[in-house]
Coordinates of C-alpha atoms in Angstrom, one line a residue:
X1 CA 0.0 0.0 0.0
X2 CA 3.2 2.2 0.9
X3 CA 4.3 1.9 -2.6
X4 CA 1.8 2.6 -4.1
X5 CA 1.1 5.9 -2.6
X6 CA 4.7 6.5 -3.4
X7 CA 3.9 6.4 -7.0
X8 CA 0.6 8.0 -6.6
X9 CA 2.2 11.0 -5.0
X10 CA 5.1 11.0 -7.4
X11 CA 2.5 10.7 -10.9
X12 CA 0.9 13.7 -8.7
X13 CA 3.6 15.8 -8.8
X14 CA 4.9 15.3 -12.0
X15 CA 1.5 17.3 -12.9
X16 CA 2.5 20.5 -11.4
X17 CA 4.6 22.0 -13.9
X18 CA 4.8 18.8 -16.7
X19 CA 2.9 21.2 -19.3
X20 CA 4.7 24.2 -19.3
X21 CA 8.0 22.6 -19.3
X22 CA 6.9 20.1 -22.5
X23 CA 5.9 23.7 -24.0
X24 CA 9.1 25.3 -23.7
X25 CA 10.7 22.3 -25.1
X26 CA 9.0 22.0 -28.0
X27 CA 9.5 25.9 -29.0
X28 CA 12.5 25.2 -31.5
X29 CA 10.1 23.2 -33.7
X30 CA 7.1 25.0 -33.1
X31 CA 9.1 28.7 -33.9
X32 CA 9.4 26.9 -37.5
X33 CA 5.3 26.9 -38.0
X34 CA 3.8 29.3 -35.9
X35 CA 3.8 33.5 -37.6
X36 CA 5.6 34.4 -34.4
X37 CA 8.5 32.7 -35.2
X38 CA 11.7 34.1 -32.8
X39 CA 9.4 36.2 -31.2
X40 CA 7.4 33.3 -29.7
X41 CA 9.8 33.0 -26.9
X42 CA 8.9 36.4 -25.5
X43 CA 5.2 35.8 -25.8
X44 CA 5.1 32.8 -23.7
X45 CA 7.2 34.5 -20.8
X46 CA 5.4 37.4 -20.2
X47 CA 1.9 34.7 -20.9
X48 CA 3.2 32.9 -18.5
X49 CA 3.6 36.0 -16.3
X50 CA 0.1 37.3 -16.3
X51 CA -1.0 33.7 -15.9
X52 CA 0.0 34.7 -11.9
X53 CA -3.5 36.2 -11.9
X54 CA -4.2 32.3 -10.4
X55 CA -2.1 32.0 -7.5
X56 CA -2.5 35.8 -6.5
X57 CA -6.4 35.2 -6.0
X58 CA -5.9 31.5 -4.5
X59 CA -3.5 33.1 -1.9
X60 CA -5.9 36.8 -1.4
X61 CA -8.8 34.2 -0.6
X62 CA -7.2 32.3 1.5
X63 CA -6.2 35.1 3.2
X64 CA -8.8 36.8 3.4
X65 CA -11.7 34.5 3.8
X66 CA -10.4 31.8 4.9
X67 CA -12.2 28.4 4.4
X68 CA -14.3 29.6 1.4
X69 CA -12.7 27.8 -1.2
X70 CA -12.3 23.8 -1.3
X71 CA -8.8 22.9 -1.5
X72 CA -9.5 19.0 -3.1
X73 CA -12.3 20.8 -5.6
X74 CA -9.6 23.5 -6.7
X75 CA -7.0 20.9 -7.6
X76 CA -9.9 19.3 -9.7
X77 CA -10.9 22.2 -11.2
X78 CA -7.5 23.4 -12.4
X79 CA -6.1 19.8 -13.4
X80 CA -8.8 19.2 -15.2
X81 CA -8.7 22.2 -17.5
X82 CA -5.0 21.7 -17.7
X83 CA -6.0 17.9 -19.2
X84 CA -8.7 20.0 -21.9
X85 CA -6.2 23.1 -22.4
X86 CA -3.3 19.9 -23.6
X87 CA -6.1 18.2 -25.8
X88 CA -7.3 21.4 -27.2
X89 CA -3.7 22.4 -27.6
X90 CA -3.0 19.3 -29.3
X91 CA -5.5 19.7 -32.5
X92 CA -5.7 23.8 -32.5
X93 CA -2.1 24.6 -32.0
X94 CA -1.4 25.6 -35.9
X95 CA -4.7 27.8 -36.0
X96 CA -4.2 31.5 -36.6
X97 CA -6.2 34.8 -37.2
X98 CA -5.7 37.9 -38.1
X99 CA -5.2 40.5 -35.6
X100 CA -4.9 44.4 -36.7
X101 CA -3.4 42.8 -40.1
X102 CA -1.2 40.6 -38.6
X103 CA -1.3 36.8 -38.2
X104 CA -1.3 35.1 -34.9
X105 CA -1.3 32.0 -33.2
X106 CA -3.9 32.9 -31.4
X107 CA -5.5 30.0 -30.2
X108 CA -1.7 28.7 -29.2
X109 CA -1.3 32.0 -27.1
X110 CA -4.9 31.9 -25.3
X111 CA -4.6 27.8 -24.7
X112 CA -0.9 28.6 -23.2
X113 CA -2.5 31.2 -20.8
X114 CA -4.6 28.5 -19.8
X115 CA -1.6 26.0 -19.2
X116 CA 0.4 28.7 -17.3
X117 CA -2.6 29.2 -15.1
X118 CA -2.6 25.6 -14.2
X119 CA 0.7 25.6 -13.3
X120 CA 1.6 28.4 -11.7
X121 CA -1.9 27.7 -9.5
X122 CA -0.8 24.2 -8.7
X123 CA 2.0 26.2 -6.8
X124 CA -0.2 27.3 -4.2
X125 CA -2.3 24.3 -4.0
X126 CA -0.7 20.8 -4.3
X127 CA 1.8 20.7 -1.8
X128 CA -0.5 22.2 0.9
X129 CA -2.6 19.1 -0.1
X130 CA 0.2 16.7 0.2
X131 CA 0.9 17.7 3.7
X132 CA -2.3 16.2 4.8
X133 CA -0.6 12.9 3.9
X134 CA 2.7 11.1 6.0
X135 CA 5.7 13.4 5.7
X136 CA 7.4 10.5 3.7
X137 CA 5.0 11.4 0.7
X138 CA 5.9 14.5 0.3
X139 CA 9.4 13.9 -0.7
X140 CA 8.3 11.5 -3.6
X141 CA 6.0 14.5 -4.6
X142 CA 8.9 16.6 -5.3
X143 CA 10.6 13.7 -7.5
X144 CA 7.5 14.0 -9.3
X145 CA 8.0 17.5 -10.3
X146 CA 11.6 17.0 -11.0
X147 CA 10.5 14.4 -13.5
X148 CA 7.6 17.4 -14.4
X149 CA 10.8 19.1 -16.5
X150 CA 12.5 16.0 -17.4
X151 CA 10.2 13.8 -19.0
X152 CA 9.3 16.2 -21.3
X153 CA 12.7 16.9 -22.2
X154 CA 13.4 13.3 -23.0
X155 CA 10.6 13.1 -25.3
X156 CA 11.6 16.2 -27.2
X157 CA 15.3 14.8 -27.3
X158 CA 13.3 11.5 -29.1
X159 CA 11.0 13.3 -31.3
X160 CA 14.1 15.0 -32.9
X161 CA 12.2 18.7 -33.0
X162 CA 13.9 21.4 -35.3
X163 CA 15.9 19.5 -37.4
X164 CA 16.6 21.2 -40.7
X165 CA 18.6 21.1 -44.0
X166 CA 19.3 23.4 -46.8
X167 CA 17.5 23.1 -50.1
X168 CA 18.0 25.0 -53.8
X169 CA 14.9 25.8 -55.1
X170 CA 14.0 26.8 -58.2
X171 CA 11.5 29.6 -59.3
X172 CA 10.3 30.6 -62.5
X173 CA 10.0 34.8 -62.9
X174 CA 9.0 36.8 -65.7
X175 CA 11.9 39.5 -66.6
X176 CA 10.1 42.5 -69.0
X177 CA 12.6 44.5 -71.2
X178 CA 10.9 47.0 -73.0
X179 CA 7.9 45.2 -74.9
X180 CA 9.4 41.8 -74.2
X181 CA 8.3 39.4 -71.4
X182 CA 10.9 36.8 -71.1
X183 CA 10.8 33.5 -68.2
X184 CA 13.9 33.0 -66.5
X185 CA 15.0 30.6 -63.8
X186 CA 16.6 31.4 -60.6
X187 CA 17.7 29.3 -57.2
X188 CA 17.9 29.8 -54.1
X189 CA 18.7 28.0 -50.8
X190 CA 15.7 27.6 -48.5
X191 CA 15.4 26.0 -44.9
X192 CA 14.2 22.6 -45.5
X193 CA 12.4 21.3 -41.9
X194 CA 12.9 17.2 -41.6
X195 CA 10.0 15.7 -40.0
X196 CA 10.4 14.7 -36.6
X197 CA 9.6 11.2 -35.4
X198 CA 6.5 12.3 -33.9
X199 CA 4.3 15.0 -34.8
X200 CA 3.3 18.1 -33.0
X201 CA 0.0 16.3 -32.3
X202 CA 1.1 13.3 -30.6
X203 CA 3.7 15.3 -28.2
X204 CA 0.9 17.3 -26.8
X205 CA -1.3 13.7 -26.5
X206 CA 1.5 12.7 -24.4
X207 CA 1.1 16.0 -22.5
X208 CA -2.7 15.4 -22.4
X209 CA -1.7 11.7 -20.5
X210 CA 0.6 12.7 -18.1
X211 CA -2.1 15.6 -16.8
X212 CA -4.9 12.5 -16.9
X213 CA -2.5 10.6 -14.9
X214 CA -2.2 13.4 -12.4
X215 CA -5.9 13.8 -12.1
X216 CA -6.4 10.1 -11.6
X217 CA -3.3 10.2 -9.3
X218 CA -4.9 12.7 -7.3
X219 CA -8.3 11.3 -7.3
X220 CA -7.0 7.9 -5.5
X221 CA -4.8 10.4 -3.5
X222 CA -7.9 12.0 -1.8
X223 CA -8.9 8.0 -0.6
X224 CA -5.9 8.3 1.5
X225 CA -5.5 9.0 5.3
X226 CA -5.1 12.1 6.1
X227 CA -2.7 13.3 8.6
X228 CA -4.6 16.6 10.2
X229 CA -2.2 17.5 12.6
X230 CA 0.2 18.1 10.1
X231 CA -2.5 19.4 7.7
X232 CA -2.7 22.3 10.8
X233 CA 0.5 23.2 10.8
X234 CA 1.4 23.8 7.2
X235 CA -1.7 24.9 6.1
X236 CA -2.3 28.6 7.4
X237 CA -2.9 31.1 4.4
X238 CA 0.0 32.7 5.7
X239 CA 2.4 29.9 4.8
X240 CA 1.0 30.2 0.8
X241 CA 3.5 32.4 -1.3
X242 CA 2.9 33.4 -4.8
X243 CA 5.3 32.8 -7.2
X244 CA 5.8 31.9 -11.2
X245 CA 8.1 29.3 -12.6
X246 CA 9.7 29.5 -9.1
X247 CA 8.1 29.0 -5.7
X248 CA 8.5 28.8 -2.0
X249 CA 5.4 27.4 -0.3
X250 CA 6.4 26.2 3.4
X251 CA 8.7 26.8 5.9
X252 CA 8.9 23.3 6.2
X253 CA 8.6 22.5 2.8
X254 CA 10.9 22.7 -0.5
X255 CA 12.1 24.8 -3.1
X256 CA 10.5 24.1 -6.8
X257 CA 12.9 26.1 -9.4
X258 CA 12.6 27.3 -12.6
X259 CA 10.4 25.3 -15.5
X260 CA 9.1 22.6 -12.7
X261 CA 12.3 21.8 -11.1
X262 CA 11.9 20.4 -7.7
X263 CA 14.7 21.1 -4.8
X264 CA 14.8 21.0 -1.2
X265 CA 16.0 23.7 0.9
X266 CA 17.7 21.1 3.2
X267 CA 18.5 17.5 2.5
X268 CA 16.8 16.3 5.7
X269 CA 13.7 16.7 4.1
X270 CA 10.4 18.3 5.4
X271 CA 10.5 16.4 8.3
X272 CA 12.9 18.8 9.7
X273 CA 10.1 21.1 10.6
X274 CA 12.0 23.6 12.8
X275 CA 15.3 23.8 11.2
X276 CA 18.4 25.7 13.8
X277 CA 18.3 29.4 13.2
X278 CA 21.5 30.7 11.5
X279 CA 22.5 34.4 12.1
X280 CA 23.2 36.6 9.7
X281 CA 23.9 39.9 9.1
X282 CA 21.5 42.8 7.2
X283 CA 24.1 43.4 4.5
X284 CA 24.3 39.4 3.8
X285 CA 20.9 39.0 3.9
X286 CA 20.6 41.9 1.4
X287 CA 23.1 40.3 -0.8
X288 CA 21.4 37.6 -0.9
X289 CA 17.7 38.8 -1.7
X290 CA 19.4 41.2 -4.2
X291 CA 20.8 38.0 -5.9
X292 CA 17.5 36.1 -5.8
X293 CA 15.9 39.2 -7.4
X294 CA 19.1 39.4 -10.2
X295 CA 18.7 35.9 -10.9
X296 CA 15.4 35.0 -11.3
X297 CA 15.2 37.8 -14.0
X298 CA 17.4 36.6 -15.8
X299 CA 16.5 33.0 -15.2
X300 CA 12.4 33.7 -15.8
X301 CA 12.3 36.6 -17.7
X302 CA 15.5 38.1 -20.0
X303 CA 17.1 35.2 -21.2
X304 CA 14.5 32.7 -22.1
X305 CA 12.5 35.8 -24.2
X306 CA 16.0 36.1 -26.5
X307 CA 16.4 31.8 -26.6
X308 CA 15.5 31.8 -30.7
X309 CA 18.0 34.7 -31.2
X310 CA 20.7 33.2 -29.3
X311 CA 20.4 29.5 -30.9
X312 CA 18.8 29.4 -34.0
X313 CA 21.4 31.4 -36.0
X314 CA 23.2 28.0 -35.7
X315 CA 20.7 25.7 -36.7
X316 CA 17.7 24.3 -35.5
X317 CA 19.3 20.9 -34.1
X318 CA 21.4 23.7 -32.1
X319 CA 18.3 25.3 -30.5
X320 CA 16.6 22.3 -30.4
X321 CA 19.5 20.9 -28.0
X322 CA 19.9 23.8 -26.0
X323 CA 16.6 23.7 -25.1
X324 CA 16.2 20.1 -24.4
X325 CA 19.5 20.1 -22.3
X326 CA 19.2 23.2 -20.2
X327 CA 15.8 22.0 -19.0
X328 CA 17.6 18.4 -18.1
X329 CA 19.6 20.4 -16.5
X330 CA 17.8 22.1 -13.9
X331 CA 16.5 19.4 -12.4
X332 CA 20.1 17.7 -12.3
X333 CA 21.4 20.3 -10.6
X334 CA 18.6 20.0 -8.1
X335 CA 19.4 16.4 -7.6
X336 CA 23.6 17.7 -7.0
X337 CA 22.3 19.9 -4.5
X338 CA 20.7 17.4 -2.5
X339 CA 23.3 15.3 -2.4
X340 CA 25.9 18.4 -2.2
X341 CA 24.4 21.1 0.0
X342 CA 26.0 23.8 0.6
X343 CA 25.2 27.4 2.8
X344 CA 28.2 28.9 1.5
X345 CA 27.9 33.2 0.6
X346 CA 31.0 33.3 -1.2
X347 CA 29.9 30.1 -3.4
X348 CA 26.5 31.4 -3.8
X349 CA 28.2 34.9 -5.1
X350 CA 30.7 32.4 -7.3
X351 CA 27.8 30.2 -8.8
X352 CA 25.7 33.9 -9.5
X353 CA 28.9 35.3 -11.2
X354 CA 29.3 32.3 -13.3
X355 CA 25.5 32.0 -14.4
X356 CA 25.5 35.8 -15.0
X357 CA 28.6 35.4 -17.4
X358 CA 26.9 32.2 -19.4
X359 CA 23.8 34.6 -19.4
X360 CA 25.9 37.5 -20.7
X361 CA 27.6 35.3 -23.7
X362 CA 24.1 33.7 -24.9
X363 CA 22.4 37.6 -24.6
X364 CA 25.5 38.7 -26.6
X365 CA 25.1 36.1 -29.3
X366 CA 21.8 37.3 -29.8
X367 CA 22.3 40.8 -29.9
X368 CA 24.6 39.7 -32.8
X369 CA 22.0 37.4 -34.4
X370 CA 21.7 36.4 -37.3
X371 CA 25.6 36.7 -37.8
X372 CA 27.1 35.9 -34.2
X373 CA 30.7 34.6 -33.8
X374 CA 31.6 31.1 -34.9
X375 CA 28.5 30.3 -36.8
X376 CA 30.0 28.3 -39.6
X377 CA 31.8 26.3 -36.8
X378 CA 30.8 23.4 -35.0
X379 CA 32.7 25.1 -32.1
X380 CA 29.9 27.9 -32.3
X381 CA 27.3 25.3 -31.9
X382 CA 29.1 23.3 -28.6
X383 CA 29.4 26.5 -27.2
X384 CA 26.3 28.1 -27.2
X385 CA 24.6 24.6 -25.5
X386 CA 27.2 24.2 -23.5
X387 CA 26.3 28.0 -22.3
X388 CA 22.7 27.9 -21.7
X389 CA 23.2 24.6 -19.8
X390 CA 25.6 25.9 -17.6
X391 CA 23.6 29.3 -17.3
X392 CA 20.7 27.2 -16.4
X393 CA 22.7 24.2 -13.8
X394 CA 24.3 27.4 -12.3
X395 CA 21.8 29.2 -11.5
X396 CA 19.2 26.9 -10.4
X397 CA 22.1 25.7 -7.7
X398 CA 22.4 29.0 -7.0
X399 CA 18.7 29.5 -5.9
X400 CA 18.8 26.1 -3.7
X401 CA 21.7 27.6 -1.9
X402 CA 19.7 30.7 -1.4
X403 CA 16.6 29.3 -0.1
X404 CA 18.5 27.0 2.4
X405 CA 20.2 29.5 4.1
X406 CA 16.7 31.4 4.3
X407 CA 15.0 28.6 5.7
X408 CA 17.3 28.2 8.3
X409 CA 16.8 32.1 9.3
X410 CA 12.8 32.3 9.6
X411 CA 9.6 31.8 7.7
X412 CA 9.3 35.4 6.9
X413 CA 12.4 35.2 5.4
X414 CA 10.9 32.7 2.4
X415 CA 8.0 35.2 2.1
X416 CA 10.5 37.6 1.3
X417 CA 12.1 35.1 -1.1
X418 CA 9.1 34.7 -2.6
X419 CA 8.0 38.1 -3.1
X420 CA 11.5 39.2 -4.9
X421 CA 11.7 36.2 -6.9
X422 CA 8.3 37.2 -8.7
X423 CA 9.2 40.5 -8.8
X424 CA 12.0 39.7 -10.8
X425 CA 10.7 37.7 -12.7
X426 CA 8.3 40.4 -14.0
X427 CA 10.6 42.8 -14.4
X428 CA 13.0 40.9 -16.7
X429 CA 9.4 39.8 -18.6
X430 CA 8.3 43.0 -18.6
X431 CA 12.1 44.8 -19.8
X432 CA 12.4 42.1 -22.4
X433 CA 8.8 41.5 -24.7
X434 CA 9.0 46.1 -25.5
X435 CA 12.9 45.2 -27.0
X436 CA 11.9 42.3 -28.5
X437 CA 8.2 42.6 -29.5
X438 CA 7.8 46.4 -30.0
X439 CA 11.7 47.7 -30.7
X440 CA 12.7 44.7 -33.0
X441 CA 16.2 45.2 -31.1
X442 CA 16.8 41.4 -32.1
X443 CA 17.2 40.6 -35.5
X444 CA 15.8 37.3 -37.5
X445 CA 16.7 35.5 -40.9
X446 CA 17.0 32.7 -42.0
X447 CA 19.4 30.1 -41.7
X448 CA 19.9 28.9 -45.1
X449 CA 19.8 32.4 -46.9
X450 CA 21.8 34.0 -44.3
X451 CA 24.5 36.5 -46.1
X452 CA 27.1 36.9 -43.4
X453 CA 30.6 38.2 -43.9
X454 CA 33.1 35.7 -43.5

């Protein structure tokens, strides 16, 4: 019976975040059909931004009327959409319309809002839940949502998404001289898109599962025995803190990271209620909120709006990795700092300086996009993976550090994580889509009819 409430609680948790994530992997082939093209990127972030509009009111009721909303019929209601929003996604993700002259995805956009919502609500509402159950449960919850952002990734990595080749084609024009009309020929070299080994269709079917096995995961969930006095301690509106791709829920609970990544604040697990107090000074405990702020702007906001810029000058196989592997590799660092905690400043200022600098190379390659440095080298392409990996696996450590060392301080200290974390997160969302969207600061083309100098 233990086991299987293991699994029920790990299938649960894989829920939380599993859309979102399989999204954001399967950008580089969807950049190649939709009419945003590299500006799709930006749209989902600051989506996924306003989609906070779910968590906000699930924490202001709570707050302020306590009681009035059903905890179990919330988690039904928003898993449930997140199972239509995936099949919807599924068949109308290619649809577009014109809007003020323009084409747009936007079924894609308002089915993605829908998604975000789900996720970003689950924040505030599933591990609350899961504290009703033994403590032991909770920890397989959170290898659930690790495996939220790497399932997906492993799938994309199968379905082999954005792999392209160059093609001449031929056209046939009409060339007038005076009262002649005479047909020529010309060629030109056009981005051919291989077909993947699965479609668009069946990747968001897969998406559509895992959310009906979260739902029937949390259905037999509810069967279980509940422990109340643990559901009394954990569950005062106080302890719920808003957040986006990252969020801190409990003082006695764990850290989930960027894109569905999972983490504990401290390796003994949430059983360790009433971790020791650690004292530290204002001007470190600045640093460190100041860092938390820095990072997750760059982390949920700056950086992933300029992803297409960055990779695809390359290739699609090059964005299509660096995608796939810098969402592997949040949740391996997350693993690494369980097994590998540290409380360390000068480490945490090491790891932020690092990230920043992996951050800083991938912004400057797009900034030069389409014709950054090393393009026609397979040395460009290692490099720029190899950077958004690292930027990500940095950074994500980086966070864990920061919310163990908070934990260890005091419960307000976590609401204060929480609140900066979102507001950077805005704020890089908010900076990015006007330079992007409105400014055109970022420049497309594409790959095969590229003319850079050599």
């Amino acid at each position: 019976m233990a086991l299987i409430t293991h699994l029920l609680a790990c299938a649960f948790g894989m829920g939380s975040w599993v859309a979102i994530n399989g999204l954001w992997v399967e950008v580089p082939l969807l950049v190649t059909v939709l009419p945003e093209q590299w500006y799709l990127p930006s749209y989902i972030t600051i989506i996924i931004q306003m989609a906070n509009v779910g968590p906000l009111f699930v924490t202001l009721m709570n707050r302020f009327r306590p009681g009035l909303l059903k905890e179990v019929a919330v988690i039904y209601a928003i898993v449930s959409v997140g199972v239509m929003a995936c099949l919807l996604l599924a068949f109308l993700w290619s649809h577009t319309s014109l809007i003020a002259g323009t084409s747009h995805s936007t079924p894609f956009l308002i089915l993605t809002f829908f998604l975000a919502l789900v996720d970003c609500t689950s924040s505030v509402t599933f591990l609350p839940f899961m504290m009703q159950l033994q403590p032991q449960y909770t920890n397989t919850f959170f290898i659930g949502e690790g495996l939220s952002g790497l399932i997906p990734a492993l799938i994309a990595l199968g379905q082999g998404s954005g792999i392209s080749s160059c093609t001449n084609v031929s056209y046939e024009v009409n060339i007038t001289t005076g009262n002649e009309t005479m047909q020529s020929t010309i060629f030109q070299l056009e981005t051919h898109y291989l077909p993947p080994n699965f479609s668009t269709l069946i990747f968001f079917l897969l998406m559509t599962a895992m959310m009906l096995i979260c739902l029937l995961a949390f259905f037999f969930l509810t069967r279980q025995p509940k422990v109340w006095e643990l559901s009394q301690q954990h569950l005062f509106p106080s302890n719920i803190v808003l957040n986006s791709f990252d969020q801190i829920l409990d003082e006695g609970t764990d850290l989930q990271l960027s894109r569905g990544c999972s983490c504990p604040k401290d390796p003994k697990g949430p059983g360790d209620i009433l971790p020791q107090k650690v004292s530290y000074s204002l001007t470190q405990l600045t640093l460190i909120y100041l860092l938390i702020t820095w990072v997750s702007a760059l982390t949920n906001g700056v950086l992933p709006s300029v992803q297409s810029y960055s990779c695809l000058p390359y290739g699609h196989t090059t964005y299509h990795l660096a995608a796939t592997l810098s969402s592997v590799a949040n949740p391996l660092a997350c693993v690494v700092a369980m097994f590998l905690p540290s409380r360390s400043m000068t480490l945490m200022v090491i790891l932020t300086m690092a990230g920043t600098g992996f951050g800083a190379y991938n912004m400057a390659i797009a900034v030069m996009s389409p014709c950054p440095l090393l393009q026609q080298s397979p040395w460009g392409d290692a490099i720029i993976v190899l950077s958004w990996v690292l930027f990500t696996g940095t950074l994500s450590y980086m966070k864990v550090m920061a919310g163990m060392i908070l934990r260890s301080r005091s419960h307000s200290a976590l609401v204060w994580y929480g609140v900066l974390e979102q507001l950077g997160s805005l704020l890089g969302a908010l900076l990015m889509f006007p330079l992007v969207n409105v400014y055109s600061l970022f420049k497309s083309a594409d790959y095969c009819s590229l003319q850079c100098p050599a």
